[in-house]
mmCIF file of C-alpha atoms in Angstrom:
data_model
loop_
_atom_site.group_PDB
_atom_site.id
_atom_site.type_symbol
_atom_site.label_atom_id
_atom_site.label_comp_id
_atom_site.label_asym_id
_atom_site.label_seq_id
_atom_site.Cartn_x
_atom_site.Cartn_y
_atom_site.Cartn_z
ATOM 1 C CA MET A 1 22.100 44.000 -38.108
ATOM 2 C CA LYS A 2 22.853 44.950 -34.506
ATOM 3 C CA ASN A 3 19.713 47.087 -34.337
ATOM 4 C CA GLN A 4 17.641 44.198 -35.738
ATOM 5 C CA SER A 5 19.005 41.878 -33.033
ATOM 6 C CA LEU A 6 18.188 44.367 -30.313
ATOM 7 C CA PHE A 7 14.703 44.796 -31.756
ATOM 8 C CA ALA A 8 14.194 41.018 -31.821
ATOM 9 C CA LEU A 9 15.315 40.734 -28.184
ATOM 10 C CA ALA A 10 12.977 43.548 -27.141
ATOM 11 C CA THR A 11 10.115 41.828 -28.965
ATOM 12 C CA LEU A 12 10.777 38.536 -27.160
ATOM 13 C CA LEU A 13 10.832 40.275 -23.794
ATOM 14 C CA THR A 14 7.646 42.210 -24.576
ATOM 15 C CA THR A 15 5.713 39.201 -25.826
ATOM 16 C CA GLY A 16 6.690 37.143 -22.795
ATOM 17 C CA VAL A 17 8.472 34.316 -24.603
ATOM 18 C CA PHE A 18 11.112 34.458 -21.866
ATOM 19 C CA ALA A 19 8.514 35.024 -19.131
ATOM 20 C CA GLN A 20 7.273 31.449 -18.837
ATOM 21 C CA GLU A 21 8.259 30.603 -15.271
ATOM 22 C CA PRO A 22 9.168 26.987 -14.437
ATOM 23 C CA ILE A 23 6.646 27.050 -11.570
ATOM 24 C CA GLN A 24 3.213 28.560 -12.172
ATOM 25 C CA PHE A 25 1.059 28.353 -9.076
ATOM 26 C CA THR A 26 -1.751 30.693 -8.050
ATOM 27 C CA ALA A 27 -1.620 31.216 -4.286
ATOM 28 C CA LYS A 28 -0.414 33.647 -1.671
ATOM 29 C CA GLY A 29 1.874 30.994 -0.295
ATOM 30 C CA LEU A 30 2.270 27.484 1.017
ATOM 31 C CA VAL A 31 3.614 25.752 4.103
ATOM 32 C CA ALA A 32 5.491 22.442 4.121
ATOM 33 C CA LEU A 33 6.588 20.179 6.986
ATOM 34 C CA SER A 34 9.728 18.007 6.976
ATOM 35 C CA ASP A 35 10.388 15.275 9.539
ATOM 36 C CA ALA A 36 14.137 14.807 10.070
ATOM 37 C CA ASP A 37 13.810 11.634 12.154
ATOM 38 C CA LEU A 38 12.036 9.030 10.039
ATOM 39 C CA SER A 39 13.339 8.012 6.644
ATOM 40 C CA ALA A 40 10.694 6.716 4.257
ATOM 41 C CA SER A 41 11.998 3.139 4.603
ATOM 42 C CA THR A 42 12.308 3.175 8.410
ATOM 43 C CA LEU A 43 9.051 1.280 8.990
ATOM 44 C CA VAL A 44 10.322 -1.496 6.704
ATOM 45 C CA ASP A 45 13.936 -1.982 7.839
ATOM 46 C CA GLY A 46 14.032 0.030 11.081
ATOM 47 C CA ASN A 47 16.990 2.164 9.962
ATOM 48 C CA LEU A 48 16.635 5.923 10.419
ATOM 49 C CA TYR A 49 19.427 7.024 8.035
ATOM 50 C CA LYS A 50 19.317 10.321 9.877
ATOM 51 C CA SER A 51 21.827 13.039 9.028
ATOM 52 C CA LYS A 52 23.707 14.220 12.117
ATOM 53 C CA GLY A 53 22.442 17.569 13.319
ATOM 54 C CA SER A 54 19.347 17.530 11.128
ATOM 55 C CA ARG A 55 16.150 18.829 12.704
ATOM 56 C CA ASP A 56 12.460 18.998 11.841
ATOM 57 C CA VAL A 57 11.604 22.051 9.767
ATOM 58 C CA LEU A 58 8.616 24.094 8.672
ATOM 59 C CA THR A 59 9.180 25.781 5.290
ATOM 60 C CA VAL A 60 7.187 28.861 4.263
ATOM 61 C CA VAL A 61 7.000 29.695 0.545
ATOM 62 C CA LYS A 62 5.508 32.979 -0.610
ATOM 63 C CA PHE A 63 4.569 33.702 -4.211
ATOM 64 C CA PRO A 64 5.744 34.995 -6.607
ATOM 65 C CA LEU A 65 8.937 32.997 -6.305
ATOM 66 C CA ASP A 66 12.386 34.519 -6.367
ATOM 67 C CA ARG A 67 15.222 32.503 -7.889
ATOM 68 C CA ASN A 68 17.530 33.434 -5.017
ATOM 69 C CA GLY A 69 15.051 31.990 -2.521
ATOM 70 C CA GLN A 70 14.259 35.324 -0.871
ATOM 71 C CA ASN A 71 10.599 34.268 -0.545
ATOM 72 C CA ILE A 72 11.408 30.939 1.091
ATOM 73 C CA THR A 73 12.008 30.828 4.852
ATOM 74 C CA THR A 74 12.227 28.092 7.472
ATOM 75 C CA ALA A 75 11.546 27.625 11.166
ATOM 76 C CA PRO A 76 12.593 24.752 13.502
ATOM 77 C CA ILE A 77 9.147 23.276 14.216
ATOM 78 C CA SER A 78 9.001 19.709 15.566
ATOM 79 C CA ASN A 79 6.651 17.460 13.558
ATOM 80 C CA SER A 80 6.113 13.826 12.596
ATOM 81 C CA SER A 81 5.521 12.118 9.263
ATOM 82 C CA ALA A 82 3.735 9.368 11.217
ATOM 83 C CA LEU A 83 0.685 11.683 11.030
ATOM 84 C CA TYR A 84 0.878 11.648 7.209
ATOM 85 C CA ASP A 85 -0.651 14.947 5.982
ATOM 86 C CA LYS A 86 -2.963 15.423 8.987
ATOM 87 C CA ALA A 87 -0.450 17.369 11.055
ATOM 88 C CA ALA A 88 -1.123 20.976 10.040
ATOM 89 C CA VAL A 89 -3.641 23.572 8.878
ATOM 90 C CA VAL A 90 -3.283 27.195 7.800
ATOM 91 C CA SER A 91 -5.854 29.850 8.709
ATOM 92 C CA PRO A 92 -7.962 31.020 5.732
ATOM 93 C CA ASN A 93 -6.328 34.463 5.835
ATOM 94 C CA GLY A 94 -2.852 32.905 5.633
ATOM 95 C CA ARG A 95 -1.684 34.439 8.907
ATOM 96 C CA PHE A 96 -1.142 31.350 11.074
ATOM 97 C CA ALA A 97 -0.090 27.733 10.661
ATOM 98 C CA PHE A 98 -1.139 25.317 13.388
ATOM 99 C CA VAL A 99 1.166 22.293 13.585
ATOM 100 C CA LEU A 100 0.776 19.139 15.673
ATOM 101 C CA GLU A 101 4.037 17.709 16.908
ATOM 102 C CA GLY A 102 2.583 14.188 16.787
ATOM 103 C CA HIS A 103 5.730 12.539 18.131
ATOM 104 C CA GLY A 104 8.789 14.043 19.748
ATOM 105 C CA PRO A 105 12.246 14.229 18.113
ATOM 106 C CA LEU A 106 14.893 11.505 18.280
ATOM 107 C CA GLY A 107 18.457 12.240 19.285
ATOM 108 C CA ASP A 108 21.436 12.046 16.914
ATOM 109 C CA THR A 109 22.698 8.901 18.671
ATOM 110 C CA VAL A 110 19.577 6.881 17.780
ATOM 111 C CA ALA A 111 20.226 4.915 14.575
ATOM 112 C CA THR A 112 17.373 2.411 14.506
ATOM 113 C CA LEU A 113 13.719 2.203 15.471
ATOM 114 C CA LYS A 114 12.917 -1.204 16.963
ATOM 115 C CA ASP A 115 9.210 -0.948 17.786
ATOM 116 C CA GLY A 116 7.912 0.978 14.793
ATOM 117 C CA ILE A 117 5.768 3.996 15.596
ATOM 118 C CA LYS A 118 5.567 2.830 19.209
ATOM 119 C CA GLY A 119 9.270 3.544 19.520
ATOM 120 C CA LEU A 120 8.800 7.265 18.886
ATOM 121 C CA PRO A 121 8.626 9.662 21.856
ATOM 122 C CA ALA A 122 5.155 10.754 22.959
ATOM 123 C CA ALA A 123 4.115 14.357 22.396
ATOM 124 C CA THR A 124 1.386 16.776 23.487
ATOM 125 C CA ARG A 125 2.353 19.990 21.721
ATOM 126 C CA MET A 126 0.812 22.184 19.062
ATOM 127 C CA PHE A 127 2.818 25.005 17.519
ATOM 128 C CA ILE A 128 1.053 28.231 16.539
ATOM 129 C CA VAL A 129 3.275 29.702 13.838
ATOM 130 C CA ASP A 130 2.913 33.337 12.826
ATOM 131 C CA LEU A 131 3.613 33.478 9.082
ATOM 132 C CA ALA A 132 3.517 37.280 8.797
ATOM 133 C CA PRO A 133 7.083 38.159 9.946
ATOM 134 C CA ALA A 134 10.039 37.754 7.610
ATOM 135 C CA LYS A 135 11.162 34.965 9.940
ATOM 136 C CA PRO A 136 8.226 32.862 11.240
ATOM 137 C CA THR A 137 7.732 32.837 15.016
ATOM 138 C CA ALA A 138 5.917 30.232 17.111
ATOM 139 C CA LYS A 139 3.995 29.782 20.355
ATOM 140 C CA VAL A 140 3.424 26.392 21.971
ATOM 141 C CA VAL A 141 0.313 24.971 23.656
ATOM 142 C CA SER A 142 -0.667 21.505 24.869
ATOM 143 C CA VAL A 143 -3.465 19.661 23.054
ATOM 144 C CA GLY A 144 -3.480 16.305 24.847
ATOM 145 C CA ALA A 145 -1.371 13.171 24.563
ATOM 146 C CA LEU A 146 -0.369 11.967 21.109
ATOM 147 C CA PRO A 147 -2.399 14.349 18.926
ATOM 148 C CA THR A 148 -3.334 12.687 15.628
ATOM 149 C CA ALA A 149 -5.271 15.143 13.426
ATOM 150 C CA ILE A 150 -6.273 18.787 13.122
ATOM 151 C CA THR A 151 -8.812 20.782 11.088
ATOM 152 C CA ILE A 152 -9.938 24.421 11.031
ATOM 153 C CA ASN A 153 -13.398 25.875 10.472
ATOM 154 C CA PRO A 154 -14.130 27.979 7.353
ATOM 155 C CA GLN A 155 -14.511 31.090 9.510
ATOM 156 C CA GLY A 156 -10.896 30.652 10.618
ATOM 157 C CA ASN A 157 -11.384 31.043 14.372
ATOM 158 C CA THR A 158 -11.747 27.492 15.741
ATOM 159 C CA LEU A 159 -9.676 24.328 15.529
ATOM 160 C CA ALA A 160 -10.794 20.753 16.094
ATOM 161 C CA VAL A 161 -7.954 18.543 17.333
ATOM 162 C CA ALA A 162 -7.936 14.791 17.935
ATOM 163 C CA SER A 163 -5.680 13.220 20.541
ATOM 164 C CA GLY A 164 -5.167 9.952 22.382
ATOM 165 C CA GLU A 165 -6.258 11.263 25.772
ATOM 166 C CA ALA A 166 -8.979 8.940 27.101
ATOM 167 C CA GLY A 167 -12.362 10.650 27.419
ATOM 168 C CA LYS A 168 -10.950 13.830 25.862
ATOM 169 C CA GLU A 169 -10.198 12.576 22.366
ATOM 170 C CA MET A 170 -11.693 15.755 20.857
ATOM 171 C CA ARG A 171 -10.718 19.357 21.513
ATOM 172 C CA LEU A 172 -12.285 22.529 20.165
ATOM 173 C CA VAL A 173 -9.767 25.359 20.382
ATOM 174 C CA GLU A 174 -11.054 28.892 19.792
ATOM 175 C CA PHE A 175 -8.347 31.467 19.104
ATOM 176 C CA ASP A 176 -8.186 35.245 18.718
ATOM 177 C CA ASN A 177 -6.663 37.369 15.949
ATOM 178 C CA THR A 178 -3.200 36.982 17.489
ATOM 179 C CA GLY A 179 -3.444 33.185 17.229
ATOM 180 C CA THR A 180 -3.740 32.822 21.005
ATOM 181 C CA PRO A 181 -6.231 30.200 22.261
ATOM 182 C CA LYS A 182 -9.007 31.871 24.252
ATOM 183 C CA ARG A 183 -11.178 28.845 25.032
ATOM 184 C CA VAL A 184 -10.662 25.063 24.872
ATOM 185 C CA ILE A 185 -13.556 22.621 25.133
ATOM 186 C CA THR A 186 -12.993 18.864 25.350
ATOM 187 C CA ALA A 187 -15.304 16.030 24.318
ATOM 188 C CA PRO A 188 -15.068 12.240 24.091
ATOM 189 C CA SER A 189 -14.606 10.394 20.816
ATOM 190 C CA PRO A 190 -17.857 9.996 18.830
ATOM 191 C CA VAL A 191 -17.120 6.259 18.965
ATOM 192 C CA PRO A 192 -16.527 5.600 22.682
ATOM 193 C CA GLY A 193 -12.892 4.909 23.454
ATOM 194 C CA ALA A 194 -11.845 4.928 19.786
ATOM 195 C CA ARG A 195 -8.810 6.796 18.475
ATOM 196 C CA ILE A 196 -9.675 9.393 15.814
ATOM 197 C CA THR A 197 -7.203 9.364 12.916
ATOM 198 C CA ASP A 198 -8.566 12.129 10.661
ATOM 199 C CA LEU A 199 -10.737 15.235 11.051
ATOM 200 C CA VAL A 200 -12.177 17.407 8.267
ATOM 201 C CA TRP A 201 -14.414 20.443 8.748
ATOM 202 C CA SER A 202 -17.253 20.741 6.225
ATOM 203 C CA PRO A 203 -17.228 23.710 3.789
ATOM 204 C CA ALA A 204 -20.314 25.214 5.467
ATOM 205 C CA GLY A 205 -18.787 24.818 8.920
ATOM 206 C CA ASP A 206 -21.730 22.926 10.422
ATOM 207 C CA PHE A 207 -20.234 19.406 10.510
ATOM 208 C CA ILE A 208 -16.889 17.760 11.214
ATOM 209 C CA ALA A 209 -16.109 14.456 9.511
ATOM 210 C CA TYR A 210 -13.999 11.951 11.413
ATOM 211 C CA SER A 211 -12.209 8.706 10.585
ATOM 212 C CA ILE A 212 -11.556 5.787 12.914
ATOM 213 C CA GLU A 213 -8.703 3.714 11.506
ATOM 214 C CA ASP A 214 -9.068 0.788 13.928
ATOM 215 C CA SER A 215 -12.752 0.154 13.145
ATOM 216 C CA GLN A 216 -12.537 1.237 9.461
ATOM 217 C CA GLU A 217 -15.313 3.803 9.877
ATOM 218 C CA VAL A 218 -16.139 7.386 8.951
ATOM 219 C CA GLY A 219 -18.896 9.576 10.372
ATOM 220 C CA ILE A 220 -19.791 13.161 11.203
ATOM 221 C CA MET A 221 -20.320 15.331 14.264
ATOM 222 C CA LYS A 222 -22.643 18.326 14.250
ATOM 223 C CA TYR A 223 -21.061 21.615 15.314
ATOM 224 C CA SER A 224 -23.138 24.451 16.757
ATOM 225 C CA LEU A 225 -23.024 27.446 19.098
ATOM 226 C CA ASP A 226 -25.421 27.772 22.021
ATOM 227 C CA ALA A 227 -27.075 31.004 23.203
ATOM 228 C CA ALA A 228 -23.880 31.967 25.044
ATOM 229 C CA LYS A 229 -21.796 31.349 21.883
ATOM 230 C CA LYS A 230 -20.249 28.274 23.463
ATOM 231 C CA PRO A 231 -19.344 25.645 20.839
ATOM 232 C CA ASN A 232 -20.776 22.170 20.982
ATOM 233 C CA ILE A 233 -20.215 18.969 18.985
ATOM 234 C CA VAL A 234 -22.382 15.853 19.043
ATOM 235 C CA PRO A 235 -22.258 12.657 16.945
ATOM 236 C CA HIS A 236 -24.708 12.851 14.028
ATOM 237 C CA GLY A 237 -25.918 9.456 12.838
ATOM 238 C CA LYS A 238 -23.983 6.185 12.934
ATOM 239 C CA PRO A 239 -20.557 5.880 11.335
ATOM 240 C CA ILE A 240 -20.215 3.812 8.172
ATOM 241 C CA LYS A 241 -17.598 1.214 7.177
ATOM 242 C CA VAL A 242 -15.135 2.184 4.432
ATOM 243 C CA GLY A 243 -12.627 -0.501 3.479
ATOM 244 C CA GLY A 244 -9.677 -1.861 5.435
ATOM 245 C CA LEU A 245 -7.529 1.138 6.421
ATOM 246 C CA PRO A 246 -9.198 4.530 5.818
ATOM 247 C CA ALA A 247 -6.613 7.245 5.323
ATOM 248 C CA THR A 248 -7.230 10.773 4.008
ATOM 249 C CA GLY A 249 -10.696 12.266 3.493
ATOM 250 C CA LYS A 250 -11.854 15.496 1.821
ATOM 251 C CA PHE A 251 -15.233 17.167 1.305
ATOM 252 C CA SER A 252 -16.245 18.258 -2.175
ATOM 253 C CA PRO A 253 -16.403 22.096 -2.277
ATOM 254 C CA ASP A 254 -20.219 22.050 -2.107
ATOM 255 C CA GLY A 255 -20.129 19.683 0.885
ATOM 256 C CA LYS A 256 -22.307 17.131 -0.902
ATOM 257 C CA PHE A 257 -19.749 14.314 -0.944
ATOM 258 C CA PHE A 258 -16.894 13.077 1.229
ATOM 259 C CA ILE A 259 -14.151 11.258 -0.679
ATOM 260 C CA ILE A 260 -11.826 9.046 1.342
ATOM 261 C CA SER A 261 -8.905 6.814 0.391
ATOM 262 C CA ASP A 262 -8.527 3.283 1.708
ATOM 263 C CA ILE A 263 -4.908 2.089 1.614
ATOM 264 C CA LYS A 264 -5.834 -1.421 2.872
ATOM 265 C CA LYS A 265 -2.480 -1.896 4.640
ATOM 266 C CA GLY A 266 0.147 0.362 6.128
ATOM 267 C CA THR A 267 3.818 0.592 5.168
ATOM 268 C CA ASN A 268 5.394 -2.886 5.147
ATOM 269 C CA ALA A 269 8.019 -4.998 3.411
ATOM 270 C CA GLN A 270 5.460 -6.817 1.227
ATOM 271 C CA GLY A 271 3.599 -3.719 0.059
ATOM 272 C CA ALA A 272 -0.056 -2.798 0.545
ATOM 273 C CA GLY A 273 -1.609 -3.902 -2.748
ATOM 274 C CA LYS A 274 -4.207 -1.900 -4.636
ATOM 275 C CA GLY A 275 -6.130 0.707 -2.670
ATOM 276 C CA GLU A 276 -9.672 1.977 -3.087
ATOM 277 C CA LEU A 277 -11.572 5.256 -3.129
ATOM 278 C CA PHE A 278 -14.970 5.686 -1.454
ATOM 279 C CA VAL A 279 -17.458 8.479 -2.092
ATOM 280 C CA VAL A 280 -19.689 8.922 0.950
ATOM 281 C CA GLN A 281 -22.861 10.982 1.220
ATOM 282 C CA PHE A 282 -23.516 11.912 4.834
ATOM 283 C CA SER A 283 -27.032 12.388 6.117
ATOM 284 C CA THR A 284 -27.120 15.967 7.399
ATOM 285 C CA GLU A 285 -30.852 16.325 8.165
ATOM 286 C CA ASP A 286 -31.834 17.428 11.676
ATOM 287 C CA THR A 287 -32.911 13.867 12.335
ATOM 288 C CA PRO A 288 -30.085 11.904 10.713
ATOM 289 C CA GLY A 289 -30.783 8.992 8.423
ATOM 290 C CA GLU A 290 -28.182 6.502 7.295
ATOM 291 C CA HIS A 291 -24.948 7.650 5.735
ATOM 292 C CA LYS A 292 -24.332 5.882 2.429
ATOM 293 C CA ILE A 293 -21.597 5.010 -0.013
ATOM 294 C CA VAL A 294 -22.632 6.360 -3.411
ATOM 295 C CA SER A 295 -19.627 4.978 -5.324
ATOM 296 C CA GLN A 296 -16.301 3.242 -4.876
ATOM 297 C CA LEU A 297 -13.430 2.576 -7.235
ATOM 298 C CA ALA A 298 -10.127 0.703 -7.247
ATOM 299 C CA ALA A 299 -7.118 2.973 -6.725
ATOM 300 C CA GLY A 300 -3.336 2.769 -6.870
ATOM 301 C CA GLU A 301 -1.128 1.189 -4.245
ATOM 302 C CA SER A 302 -0.764 3.220 -1.032
ATOM 303 C CA SER A 303 -3.117 5.887 -2.369
ATOM 304 C CA GLU A 304 -2.893 7.824 0.888
ATOM 305 C CA SER A 305 -3.302 11.441 -0.126
ATOM 306 C CA LEU A 306 -5.907 13.140 -2.303
ATOM 307 C CA THR A 307 -7.101 16.597 -3.276
ATOM 308 C CA ILE A 308 -10.270 17.928 -4.931
ATOM 309 C CA SER A 309 -10.338 20.770 -7.452
ATOM 310 C CA PRO A 310 -11.970 24.070 -6.404
ATOM 311 C CA ASP A 311 -14.837 23.461 -8.860
ATOM 312 C CA GLY A 312 -15.375 19.922 -7.527
ATOM 313 C CA SER A 313 -14.960 18.229 -10.915
ATOM 314 C CA MET A 314 -11.596 16.515 -10.345
ATOM 315 C CA VAL A 315 -9.900 14.357 -7.744
ATOM 316 C CA VAL A 316 -6.133 13.814 -7.878
ATOM 317 C CA VAL A 317 -4.560 11.061 -5.792
ATOM 318 C CA ALA A 318 -0.893 10.607 -4.885
ATOM 319 C CA ASN A 319 0.017 6.916 -4.938
ATOM 320 C CA ALA A 320 3.120 6.114 -2.905
ATOM 321 C CA GLY A 321 3.256 2.576 -4.332
ATOM 322 C CA GLN A 322 6.201 0.864 -2.685
ATOM 323 C CA SER A 323 8.458 3.869 -3.195
ATOM 324 C CA TYR A 324 9.294 3.754 0.519
ATOM 325 C CA GLN A 325 11.096 0.403 0.223
ATOM 326 C CA PRO A 326 14.865 0.295 0.954
ATOM 327 C CA TYR A 327 16.968 1.452 -1.983
ATOM 328 C CA GLY A 328 17.853 -2.069 -3.165
ATOM 329 C CA ASN A 329 14.194 -2.869 -3.877
ATOM 330 C CA ALA A 330 13.145 -2.516 -7.535
ATOM 331 C CA ALA A 331 10.019 -0.581 -6.501
ATOM 332 C CA ALA A 332 11.931 2.012 -4.459
ATOM 333 C CA GLY A 333 11.404 5.606 -5.531
ATOM 334 C CA LYS A 334 8.577 4.866 -7.973
ATOM 335 C CA SER A 335 5.339 6.759 -7.309
ATOM 336 C CA SER A 336 2.397 7.957 -9.385
ATOM 337 C CA LEU A 337 -0.483 10.405 -9.615
ATOM 338 C CA SER A 338 -4.013 9.386 -10.613
ATOM 339 C CA VAL A 339 -6.540 11.848 -12.035
ATOM 340 C CA TYR A 340 -10.273 11.182 -11.665
ATOM 341 C CA THR A 341 -13.394 13.015 -12.735
ATOM 342 C CA LEU A 342 -16.203 13.418 -10.180
ATOM 343 C CA ASP A 343 -19.734 13.860 -11.560
ATOM 344 C CA LYS A 344 -22.774 15.413 -9.896
ATOM 345 C CA GLU A 345 -23.993 12.011 -8.675
ATOM 346 C CA GLY A 346 -20.705 11.287 -6.915
ATOM 347 C CA LYS A 347 -19.307 8.832 -9.468
ATOM 348 C CA LEU A 348 -15.535 8.716 -9.882
ATOM 349 C CA THR A 349 -13.967 7.838 -13.244
ATOM 350 C CA LEU A 350 -10.252 7.356 -13.843
ATOM 351 C CA ALA A 351 -9.013 9.801 -16.493
ATOM 352 C CA ASN A 352 -5.202 9.471 -16.465
ATOM 353 C CA GLU A 353 -2.236 8.136 -14.503
ATOM 354 C CA TYR A 354 1.300 9.506 -14.315
ATOM 355 C CA PRO A 355 4.341 7.637 -12.929
ATOM 356 C CA PHE A 356 7.079 9.829 -11.464
ATOM 357 C CA GLU A 357 10.338 9.408 -9.586
ATOM 358 C CA GLY A 358 9.911 10.327 -5.941
ATOM 359 C CA VAL A 359 9.720 8.630 -2.555
ATOM 360 C CA LEU A 360 6.539 8.545 -0.472
ATOM 361 C CA PRO A 361 4.370 11.446 -1.703
ATOM 362 C CA GLN A 362 2.090 11.970 1.299
ATOM 363 C CA SER A 363 0.360 15.290 0.634
ATOM 364 C CA ILE A 364 -1.132 17.015 -2.410
ATOM 365 C CA GLU A 365 -3.076 20.257 -2.941
ATOM 366 C CA PHE A 366 -4.600 22.331 -5.763
ATOM 367 C CA ASP A 367 -3.760 25.981 -6.208
ATOM 368 C CA LYS A 368 -6.485 28.594 -5.774
ATOM 369 C CA ASN A 369 -7.854 28.484 -9.335
ATOM 370 C CA GLY A 370 -7.485 24.738 -9.936
ATOM 371 C CA ALA A 371 -4.845 25.154 -12.653
ATOM 372 C CA ALA A 372 -1.990 23.404 -10.835
ATOM 373 C CA ILE A 373 -1.200 20.999 -8.003
ATOM 374 C CA ALA A 374 1.630 20.844 -5.478
ATOM 375 C CA VAL A 375 2.930 17.462 -4.260
ATOM 376 C CA ALA A 376 5.056 16.867 -1.159
ATOM 377 C CA VAL A 377 7.840 14.347 -1.877
ATOM 378 C CA SER A 378 9.697 12.913 1.112
ATOM 379 C CA GLU A 379 12.992 12.274 -0.689
ATOM 380 C CA TYR A 380 14.544 10.733 -3.813
ATOM 381 C CA ILE A 381 16.844 7.803 -4.502
ATOM 382 C CA ASP A 382 19.799 9.939 -3.520
ATOM 383 C CA TYR A 383 22.882 9.377 -1.434
ATOM 384 C CA GLY A 384 24.712 11.762 0.868
ATOM 385 C CA ASP A 385 22.910 14.891 2.034
ATOM 386 C CA ARG A 386 19.428 13.935 0.816
ATOM 387 C CA SER A 387 16.542 16.379 0.381
ATOM 388 C CA GLY A 388 12.820 16.334 -0.230
ATOM 389 C CA ALA A 389 10.850 18.628 -2.500
ATOM 390 C CA ILE A 390 7.565 20.201 -3.460
ATOM 391 C CA GLU A 391 6.849 19.278 -7.065
ATOM 392 C CA PHE A 392 4.336 21.046 -9.295
ATOM 393 C CA TRP A 393 2.064 19.830 -12.079
ATOM 394 C CA LYS A 394 -0.044 21.839 -14.530
ATOM 395 C CA VAL A 395 -3.705 20.778 -14.784
ATOM 396 C CA ASN A 396 -5.384 20.539 -18.184
ATOM 397 C CA LYS A 397 -9.135 20.543 -17.647
ATOM 398 C CA GLY A 398 -11.775 18.863 -19.814
ATOM 399 C CA ASP A 399 -13.790 15.665 -20.134
ATOM 400 C CA LYS A 400 -10.580 13.693 -19.584
ATOM 401 C CA PRO A 401 -8.369 15.994 -17.483
ATOM 402 C CA SER A 402 -4.613 15.548 -17.637
ATOM 403 C CA LEU A 403 -1.426 16.720 -15.934
ATOM 404 C CA GLU A 404 1.906 18.075 -17.128
ATOM 405 C CA LYS A 405 4.889 18.093 -14.806
ATOM 406 C CA MET A 406 6.454 21.541 -14.441
ATOM 407 C CA ALA A 407 10.169 21.973 -14.941
ATOM 408 C CA GLY A 408 10.784 23.545 -11.545
ATOM 409 C CA LYS A 409 10.502 22.271 -7.998
ATOM 410 C CA ILE A 410 11.176 23.677 -4.534
ATOM 411 C CA SER A 411 13.828 21.785 -2.586
ATOM 412 C CA VAL A 412 13.043 21.352 1.114
ATOM 413 C CA PRO A 413 14.648 19.279 3.886
ATOM 414 C CA ARG A 414 14.263 15.513 3.605
ATOM 415 C CA GLY A 415 11.104 13.980 5.048
ATOM 416 C CA CYS A 416 8.588 16.395 3.511
ATOM 417 C CA HIS A 417 5.144 14.954 4.337
ATOM 418 C CA THR A 418 2.685 17.851 4.439
ATOM 419 C CA VAL A 419 1.931 20.788 2.155
ATOM 420 C CA ARG A 420 -0.761 23.407 2.805
ATOM 421 C CA VAL A 421 -1.733 26.132 0.346
ATOM 422 C CA TYR A 422 -3.090 29.522 1.404
#
């Protein structure tokens, strides 16, 4: 009988019945940012609910995971959830993370924020984080006052950074293989005097999409190198209106479409109401025609963050709802994910929706083969020493794609607002 039991155990181990890991995610690693200053409900009630001694953190996760957390490290990198998920990029080779500070840190003695975002300290810094060492290391450079968004070209050697510096709202930062900037070129906003709130490099590397929150517009700039290999960007065509408060935009993998979320209203005590998704087709001819909206569709409330599958067939949106409300509100902590199909003509169709318990999911990304997604969750309806997390969902592909929540999650410091996969 004993021998039979041992044989049965050996069979289970061999066949992998015990090998099903609670997190299955195909990637070299991921980077997450946590803002220790702002609680999710701060912009509603002004209270920071900050834990004494807590500091902003960058978390590096390398796969495969180890239950003891040996593959999870942290570094004290200042960052701000006020930038949503536009605060960081990782180089295509996974060597460097580039993080915008956005706003400076608040001291432990500050308990409330009276003027909303305006009450946060100004910042000019970008951190260049080397992910290769066992303990990440960082260099610091200035990228102009109040940087708002960052993107990296597909070749992995140039950044585009938006800031609030008048007449220099755009920066192209070329860097070498040590992550050190070797040339910085400034340019004015493509819409004179306007603050850029999102930047996305096209998959081919020849255009940069931009969003202007104040005028509710999106457009593109053409990127090129002159004979001396000096980079140049110029506005390409006129920007196009997209809703009331354009948030996060992404190119489809083939570069044919640009999908952008419209959250209508920012965080507030009354909620934002239903959002909307726009599918834009930019005119990329040498002589630009008009950019056009090829489809639009109602979305969930506060549908800030979205991701597109590697094959371009699916769009998944994280809906924050009113999860950011103070704990006494019935809507607090209730978020959802929406799954859409995207056809070859740019039409979006809702396939499935999934409620889940989590506060203010602000960032979402597919893994490398499109079989799973990672979602950054700011916090939960918890008391005491609160934490955020990266949650994972399995993707079931098909005509009506669906999701299954994985059993495991990665706990990170409270205020998680950005996740980047590499």
